[in-house]
């Protein structure tokens, strides 16, 4: 049986999940094409090879904007600069990182909670802090491991904190919040596959139920602010698309590790894990680490809650390929990556 094992030793977020799936071989063009089936407007995806403590993988990001594409695989709805390595192109990464960080990934996505450890803060209606680290760097990456690594890609990293802070190229706050009913309608009206529709709707339902319980309202009436934004919708849909593309029979997940400390929410300060994250993971084992940052975001929590057959040590398996989804922050005690292993279950 072909399985996927998600090793969450540094937590998990939506964008790190997408990055890890790409590192396993899911093509960005596939994600771009499928996401274009949802009526969310223009977007621009970014896939960069990055490192955290010497571990290299894929960092995924998305922001609103016109299409810039140099695609080699024939898809007409590309939103990322792509030079397919199957054509022998060198991978030369010209990064323009304009990081717009929402700590807690979709804390914003869901619960409007954000860590306040930013170099530059902008406070909006939902107590969202935004980190603007406008780094302009030019990296040379001669790795040719994956045909989905794009040369000449302008990255506006989309990860949270460790993959859990959304970095966006936009200097404005997210203004495209949608409620649960609107998101459900977008997905149902799309031409996504039945598998992707089923699981994307399931993930959003988990977040809506958690938010509804916390705020004392029906899930149907939950108004998402950040989870209704482009980046969060992309994380969830692309994660489902990537899992379907890999064709695995089951997903197993390691014990979950979370950070410690506090996050600022619209309703005050709350300890990590954020309220929605903890609610989504009800009944699932969770361990605290020494990291003073949020490591598990609501989107990441909802993804594993939706797909995991079980949580625990790596099952007896024959590993065929390993991929890494890269987070934003350099953590003190561990590489800020999500490790994904695909292979055959034994025994």
mmCIF file of C-alpha atoms in Angstrom, residues 18 23 33 35 43 48 55 63 76 81 91 101 134 136 145 170 181 188 191 206 241 256 321:
data_model
loop_
_atom_site.group_PDB
_atom_site.id
_atom_site.type_symbol
_atom_site.label_atom_id
_atom_site.label_comp_id
_atom_site.label_asym_id
_atom_site.label_seq_id
_atom_site.Cartn_x
_atom_site.Cartn_y
_atom_site.Cartn_z
ATOM 1 C CA UNK A 18 2.026 22.423 -0.194
ATOM 2 C CA UNK A 23 9.223 18.606 -3.186
ATOM 3 C CA UNK A 33 -4.185 24.816 -13.175
ATOM 4 C CA UNK A 35 -6.573 26.503 -8.415
ATOM 5 C CA UNK A 43 -3.022 35.142 -8.457
ATOM 6 C CA UNK A 48 11.486 28.531 -4.299
ATOM 7 C CA UNK A 55 17.829 21.243 5.031
ATOM 8 C CA UNK A 63 -0.330 36.630 -3.774
ATOM 9 C CA UNK A 76 -2.048 28.620 -20.065
ATOM 10 C CA UNK A 81 7.969 31.944 -13.425
ATOM 11 C CA UNK A 91 17.896 27.023 -11.539
ATOM 12 C CA UNK A 101 3.650 37.989 7.951
ATOM 13 C CA UNK A 134 11.715 43.506 2.494
ATOM 14 C CA UNK A 136 16.215 41.715 -1.769
ATOM 15 C CA UNK A 145 16.381 17.704 -8.043
ATOM 16 C CA UNK A 170 1.142 43.091 -0.704
ATOM 17 C CA UNK A 181 -21.044 29.738 3.121
ATOM 18 C CA UNK A 188 -18.923 23.568 -5.013
ATOM 19 C CA UNK A 191 -14.643 22.162 -11.692
ATOM 20 C CA UNK A 206 -13.459 21.789 10.625
ATOM 21 C CA UNK A 241 -4.805 18.682 -5.131
ATOM 22 C CA UNK A 256 2.345 16.866 16.677
ATOM 23 C CA UNK A 321 11.128 9.694 -1.715
#
